[in-house]
Amino acid sequence: MARYIAHVNVMLRPLVNDPQGLAVAGGLQSLGFSGIQAVRVGKRIDITLEAASEVEASTAVREMCQKLLANAVIEDFEFEVAALATA
Amino acid sequence: MARYIAHVNVMLRPLVNDPQGLAVAGGLQSLGFSGIQAVRVGKRIDITLEAASEVEASTAVREMCQKLLANAVIEDFEFEVAALATA
């Protein structure tokens, strides 16, 4: 079994209201940053896992996203998987 | 002024305890996923902004991270900036 790291991004879908993003945008403007047009806040999830191959790791991570990490009604996910040096 | 999108990742530093990551790891194991070695949960922040150049956009985003988006005591940040087609 080899070790892989999956970087998963879970973001609210574009049409879903994002109050956290609006709050961050307001905070940045209050701090004097200009030119901010939009801020969206989502989750970044790093998963270290063992799998027989990169394809198998990808399949497992996609299933994790669908079953637990992302709410498909309001969120989109994307991820990339990379091999780690074995410990 | 051109438009840029910055993808910012803010993660807890490796030695900082991450209860949310532990909860996700436990949840995944309860769902039957095996081989999970570690899960870390952080933030993914997408910022659309106007700037005179990509370098200026990067400088602004780095300052945003330092002043608001990341808590340097316990969090690390990384980001990438890409040009957007002008609207």
PDB file of C-alpha atoms in Angstrom:
ATOM      1  CA  MET A   1       0.000   0.000   0.000  1.00  0.00           C
ATOM      2  CA  ALA A   2       1.278   3.454  -0.840  1.00  0.00           C
ATOM      3  CA  ARG A   3       0.474   6.713   0.878  1.00  0.00           C
ATOM      4  CA  TYR A   4      -1.343   9.521  -0.871  1.00  0.00           C
ATOM      5  CA  ILE A   5      -2.368  13.030   0.052  1.00  0.00           C
ATOM      6  CA  ALA A   6      -5.650  14.369  -1.251  1.00  0.00           C
ATOM      7  CA  HIS A   7      -6.310  18.116  -1.280  1.00  0.00           C
ATOM      8  CA  VAL A   8     -10.057  18.632  -1.371  1.00  0.00           C
ATOM      9  CA  ASN A   9     -11.754  21.990  -1.954  1.00  0.00           C
ATOM     10  CA  VAL A  10     -15.415  22.286  -1.009  1.00  0.00           C
ATOM     11  CA  MET A  11     -17.047  25.556  -2.046  1.00  0.00           C
ATOM     12  CA  LEU A  12     -20.618  26.796  -1.952  1.00  0.00           C
ATOM     13  CA  ARG A  13     -22.161  26.720  -5.418  1.00  0.00           C
ATOM     14  CA  PRO A  14     -21.958  30.064  -7.208  1.00  0.00           C
ATOM     15  CA  LEU A  15     -25.627  30.936  -6.752  1.00  0.00           C
ATOM     16  CA  VAL A  16     -25.751  30.055  -3.050  1.00  0.00           C
ATOM     17  CA  ASN A  17     -25.589  33.014  -0.687  1.00  0.00           C
ATOM     18  CA  ASP A  18     -22.291  33.097   1.240  1.00  0.00           C
ATOM     19  CA  PRO A  19     -22.601  35.271   4.361  1.00  0.00           C
ATOM     20  CA  GLN A  20     -19.110  34.333   5.539  1.00  0.00           C
ATOM     21  CA  GLY A  21     -17.672  35.540   2.243  1.00  0.00           C
ATOM     22  CA  LEU A  22     -19.631  38.781   2.492  1.00  0.00           C
ATOM     23  CA  ALA A  23     -18.318  39.300   6.035  1.00  0.00           C
ATOM     24  CA  VAL A  24     -14.723  38.743   4.898  1.00  0.00           C
ATOM     25  CA  ALA A  25     -15.227  41.140   1.968  1.00  0.00           C
ATOM     26  CA  GLY A  26     -16.607  43.760   4.372  1.00  0.00           C
ATOM     27  CA  GLY A  27     -13.710  43.216   6.751  1.00  0.00           C
ATOM     28  CA  LEU A  28     -11.149  43.637   3.992  1.00  0.00           C
ATOM     29  CA  GLN A  29     -12.819  46.842   2.818  1.00  0.00           C
ATOM     30  CA  SER A  30     -12.858  48.165   6.398  1.00  0.00           C
ATOM     31  CA  LEU A  31      -9.121  47.515   6.535  1.00  0.00           C
ATOM     32  CA  GLY A  32      -8.675  49.741   3.483  1.00  0.00           C
ATOM     33  CA  PHE A  33      -8.329  47.151   0.720  1.00  0.00           C
ATOM     34  CA  SER A  34      -9.964  48.445  -2.464  1.00  0.00           C
ATOM     35  CA  GLY A  35     -10.937  46.680  -5.644  1.00  0.00           C
ATOM     36  CA  ILE A  36     -12.478  43.662  -3.908  1.00  0.00           C
ATOM     37  CA  GLN A  37     -15.265  42.353  -6.103  1.00  0.00           C
ATOM     38  CA  ALA A  38     -16.231  39.093  -4.447  1.00  0.00           C
ATOM     39  CA  VAL A  39     -15.095  36.756  -1.683  1.00  0.00           C
ATOM     40  CA  ARG A  40     -16.234  33.161  -1.304  1.00  0.00           C
ATOM     41  CA  VAL A  41     -15.250  31.092   1.707  1.00  0.00           C
ATOM     42  CA  GLY A  42     -15.159  27.323   1.585  1.00  0.00           C
ATOM     43  CA  LYS A  43     -13.325  24.402   3.106  1.00  0.00           C
ATOM     44  CA  ARG A  44      -9.944  22.954   2.319  1.00  0.00           C
ATOM     45  CA  ILE A  45      -9.557  19.375   3.522  1.00  0.00           C
ATOM     46  CA  ASP A  46      -6.253  17.515   3.363  1.00  0.00           C
ATOM     47  CA  ILE A  47      -6.586  13.747   3.681  1.00  0.00           C
ATOM     48  CA  THR A  48      -3.610  11.439   4.073  1.00  0.00           C
ATOM     49  CA  LEU A  49      -4.593   7.895   3.171  1.00  0.00           C
ATOM     50  CA  GLU A  50      -3.236   4.516   2.194  1.00  0.00           C
ATOM     51  CA  ALA A  51      -4.377   2.939  -1.040  1.00  0.00           C
ATOM     52  CA  ALA A  52      -3.184   0.367  -3.525  1.00  0.00           C
ATOM     53  CA  SER A  53      -2.903   2.904  -6.353  1.00  0.00           C
ATOM     54  CA  GLU A  54      -3.514   6.537  -7.177  1.00  0.00           C
ATOM     55  CA  VAL A  55      -6.669   5.587  -9.056  1.00  0.00           C
ATOM     56  CA  GLU A  56      -8.000   3.742  -6.027  1.00  0.00           C
ATOM     57  CA  ALA A  57      -7.140   6.705  -3.795  1.00  0.00           C
ATOM     58  CA  SER A  58      -9.021   9.031  -6.157  1.00  0.00           C
ATOM     59  CA  THR A  59     -12.038   6.772  -6.192  1.00  0.00           C
ATOM     60  CA  ALA A  60     -12.096   6.637  -2.387  1.00  0.00           C
ATOM     61  CA  VAL A  61     -11.743  10.419  -2.057  1.00  0.00           C
ATOM     62  CA  ARG A  62     -14.545  11.063  -4.552  1.00  0.00           C
ATOM     63  CA  GLU A  63     -16.792   8.778  -2.521  1.00  0.00           C
ATOM     64  CA  MET A  64     -15.776  10.560   0.716  1.00  0.00           C
ATOM     65  CA  CYS A  65     -16.761  13.886  -0.848  1.00  0.00           C
ATOM     66  CA  GLN A  66     -20.097  12.537  -1.997  1.00  0.00           C
ATOM     67  CA  LYS A  67     -20.932  10.816   1.284  1.00  0.00           C
ATOM     68  CA  LEU A  68     -19.589  13.193   3.911  1.00  0.00           C
ATOM     69  CA  LEU A  69     -17.391  16.109   2.945  1.00  0.00           C
ATOM     70  CA  ALA A  70     -19.649  18.038   0.584  1.00  0.00           C
ATOM     71  CA  ASN A  71     -23.371  18.730   0.634  1.00  0.00           C
ATOM     72  CA  ALA A  72     -24.234  18.224  -3.023  1.00  0.00           C
ATOM     73  CA  VAL A  73     -27.333  20.401  -2.755  1.00  0.00           C
ATOM     74  CA  ILE A  74     -25.382  23.577  -2.059  1.00  0.00           C
ATOM     75  CA  GLU A  75     -21.699  22.709  -2.476  1.00  0.00           C
ATOM     76  CA  ASP A  76     -19.306  21.715  -5.248  1.00  0.00           C
ATOM     77  CA  PHE A  77     -16.085  19.837  -4.631  1.00  0.00           C
ATOM     78  CA  GLU A  78     -12.841  19.336  -6.493  1.00  0.00           C
ATOM     79  CA  PHE A  79      -9.718  17.502  -5.419  1.00  0.00           C
ATOM     80  CA  GLU A  80      -6.291  16.375  -6.461  1.00  0.00           C
ATOM     81  CA  VAL A  81      -4.392  13.333  -5.246  1.00  0.00           C
ATOM     82  CA  ALA A  82      -0.620  13.050  -5.069  1.00  0.00           C
ATOM     83  CA  ALA A  83       1.655  10.236  -3.965  1.00  0.00           C
ATOM     84  CA  LEU A  84       3.606  10.685  -0.739  1.00  0.00           C
ATOM     85  CA  ALA A  85       7.000   9.213  -0.047  1.00  0.00           C
ATOM     86  CA  THR A  86       6.426   6.067   1.994  1.00  0.00           C
ATOM     87  CA  ALA A  87       7.291   6.514   5.655  1.00  0.00           C
TER      88      ALA A  87
ATOM     89  CA  MET B   1      -7.386  47.712 -14.065  1.00  0.00           C
ATOM     90  CA  ALA B   2      -7.557  43.992 -14.709  1.00  0.00           C
ATOM     91  CA  ARG B   3      -9.454  41.394 -12.741  1.00  0.00           C
ATOM     92  CA  TYR B   4      -7.744  38.614 -10.843  1.00  0.00           C
ATOM     93  CA  ILE B   5      -8.877  35.631  -8.843  1.00  0.00           C
ATOM     94  CA  ALA B   6      -6.866  34.609  -5.802  1.00  0.00           C
ATOM     95  CA  HIS B   7      -7.263  31.133  -4.349  1.00  0.00           C
ATOM     96  CA  VAL B   8      -6.098  31.255  -0.736  1.00  0.00           C
ATOM     97  CA  ASN B   9      -5.595  28.176   1.468  1.00  0.00           C
ATOM     98  CA  VAL B  10      -5.404  28.726   5.197  1.00  0.00           C
ATOM     99  CA  MET B  11      -4.484  25.628   7.210  1.00  0.00           C
ATOM    100  CA  LEU B  12      -3.667  25.084  10.853  1.00  0.00           C
ATOM    101  CA  ARG B  13       0.059  24.627  11.357  1.00  0.00           C
ATOM    102  CA  PRO B  14       1.102  20.966  11.456  1.00  0.00           C
ATOM    103  CA  LEU B  15       1.660  20.859  15.211  1.00  0.00           C
ATOM    104  CA  VAL B  16      -1.622  22.582  16.107  1.00  0.00           C
ATOM    105  CA  ASN B  17      -4.381  20.264  17.281  1.00  0.00           C
ATOM    106  CA  ASP B  18      -7.225  20.062  14.728  1.00  0.00           C
ATOM    107  CA  PRO B  19     -10.415  18.747  16.357  1.00  0.00           C
ATOM    108  CA  GLN B  20     -12.444  19.329  13.189  1.00  0.00           C
ATOM    109  CA  GLY B  21     -10.007  17.176  11.234  1.00  0.00           C
ATOM    110  CA  LEU B  22     -10.187  14.453  13.885  1.00  0.00           C
ATOM    111  CA  ALA B  23     -13.992  14.551  13.718  1.00  0.00           C
ATOM    112  CA  VAL B  24     -13.946  14.202   9.932  1.00  0.00           C
ATOM    113  CA  ALA B  25     -11.450  11.316  10.158  1.00  0.00           C
ATOM    114  CA  GLY B  26     -13.730   9.602  12.689  1.00  0.00           C
ATOM    115  CA  GLY B  27     -16.757  10.179  10.489  1.00  0.00           C
ATOM    116  CA  LEU B  28     -15.025   8.705   7.461  1.00  0.00           C
ATOM    117  CA  GLN B  29     -13.961   5.641   9.438  1.00  0.00           C
ATOM    118  CA  SER B  30     -17.530   5.209  10.727  1.00  0.00           C
ATOM    119  CA  LEU B  31     -18.694   5.235   7.118  1.00  0.00           C
ATOM    120  CA  GLY B  32     -16.359   2.340   6.402  1.00  0.00           C
ATOM    121  CA  PHE B  33     -13.445   4.102   4.743  1.00  0.00           C
ATOM    122  CA  SER B  34     -10.202   2.435   5.711  1.00  0.00           C
ATOM    123  CA  GLY B  35      -6.612   3.531   5.379  1.00  0.00           C
ATOM    124  CA  ILE B  36      -7.242   7.092   6.570  1.00  0.00           C
ATOM    125  CA  GLN B  37      -4.099   8.299   8.295  1.00  0.00           C
ATOM    126  CA  ALA B  38      -4.795  11.977   8.909  1.00  0.00           C
ATOM    127  CA  VAL B  39      -7.331  14.649   8.064  1.00  0.00           C
ATOM    128  CA  ARG B  40      -6.718  18.376   8.395  1.00  0.00           C
ATOM    129  CA  VAL B  41      -9.486  20.883   7.808  1.00  0.00           C
ATOM    130  CA  GLY B  42      -8.764  24.462   6.825  1.00  0.00           C
ATOM    131  CA  LYS B  43     -10.262  27.302   4.841  1.00  0.00           C
ATOM    132  CA  ARG B  44     -10.330  27.942   1.135  1.00  0.00           C
ATOM    133  CA  ILE B  45     -10.971  31.576   0.283  1.00  0.00           C
ATOM    134  CA  ASP B  46     -11.520  32.763  -3.294  1.00  0.00           C
ATOM    135  CA  ILE B  47     -11.094  36.498  -3.756  1.00  0.00           C
ATOM    136  CA  THR B  48     -11.986  38.296  -6.976  1.00  0.00           C
ATOM    137  CA  LEU B  49     -10.244  41.644  -7.107  1.00  0.00           C
ATOM    138  CA  GLU B  50      -9.178  44.439  -9.426  1.00  0.00           C
ATOM    139  CA  ALA B  51      -5.534  45.390  -9.568  1.00  0.00           C
ATOM    140  CA  ALA B  52      -3.139  47.100 -11.954  1.00  0.00           C
ATOM    141  CA  SER B  53      -1.020  43.981 -12.389  1.00  0.00           C
ATOM    142  CA  GLU B  54      -0.669  40.409 -11.190  1.00  0.00           C
ATOM    143  CA  VAL B  55       2.233  41.433  -8.975  1.00  0.00           C
ATOM    144  CA  GLU B  56       0.111  44.131  -7.348  1.00  0.00           C
ATOM    145  CA  ALA B  57      -2.733  41.649  -6.865  1.00  0.00           C
ATOM    146  CA  SER B  58      -0.336  39.172  -5.202  1.00  0.00           C
ATOM    147  CA  THR B  59       1.016  41.865  -2.905  1.00  0.00           C
ATOM    148  CA  ALA B  60      -2.509  42.858  -1.863  1.00  0.00           C
ATOM    149  CA  VAL B  61      -3.563  39.253  -1.232  1.00  0.00           C
ATOM    150  CA  ARG B  62      -0.467  38.546   0.869  1.00  0.00           C
ATOM    151  CA  GLU B  63      -1.290  41.590   2.997  1.00  0.00           C
ATOM    152  CA  MET B  64      -4.929  40.433   3.317  1.00  0.00           C
ATOM    153  CA  CYS B  65      -3.717  37.068   4.588  1.00  0.00           C
ATOM    154  CA  GLN B  66      -1.378  38.669   7.096  1.00  0.00           C
ATOM    155  CA  LYS B  67      -3.918  41.210   8.364  1.00  0.00           C
ATOM    156  CA  LEU B  68      -7.186  39.283   8.340  1.00  0.00           C
ATOM    157  CA  LEU B  69      -7.443  35.897   6.682  1.00  0.00           C
ATOM    158  CA  ALA B  70      -4.866  33.892   8.622  1.00  0.00           C
ATOM    159  CA  ASN B  71      -3.876  33.869  12.266  1.00  0.00           C
ATOM    160  CA  ALA B  72      -0.100  33.662  11.986  1.00  0.00           C
ATOM    161  CA  VAL B  73       0.235  32.154  15.464  1.00  0.00           C
ATOM    162  CA  ILE B  74      -1.560  28.951  14.529  1.00  0.00           C
ATOM    163  CA  GLU B  75      -2.162  29.061  10.777  1.00  0.00           C
ATOM    164  CA  ASP B  76      -0.137  28.975   7.575  1.00  0.00           C
ATOM    165  CA  PHE B  77      -1.395  30.369   4.308  1.00  0.00           C
ATOM    166  CA  GLU B  78      -0.563  29.872   0.654  1.00  0.00           C
ATOM    167  CA  PHE B  79      -2.228  31.340  -2.390  1.00  0.00           C
ATOM    168  CA  GLU B  80      -2.122  31.597  -6.138  1.00  0.00           C
ATOM    169  CA  VAL B  81      -3.338  34.472  -8.294  1.00  0.00           C
ATOM    170  CA  ALA B  82      -4.621  34.143 -11.853  1.00  0.00           C
ATOM    171  CA  ALA B  83      -5.899  36.701 -14.323  1.00  0.00           C
ATOM    172  CA  LEU B  84      -9.597  36.683 -15.175  1.00  0.00           C
ATOM    173  CA  ALA B  85     -11.045  37.684 -18.514  1.00  0.00           C
ATOM    174  CA  THR B  86     -12.253  41.277 -18.145  1.00  0.00           C
ATOM    175  CA  ALA B  87     -16.016  41.532 -17.849  1.00  0.00           C
TER     176      ALA B  87
END
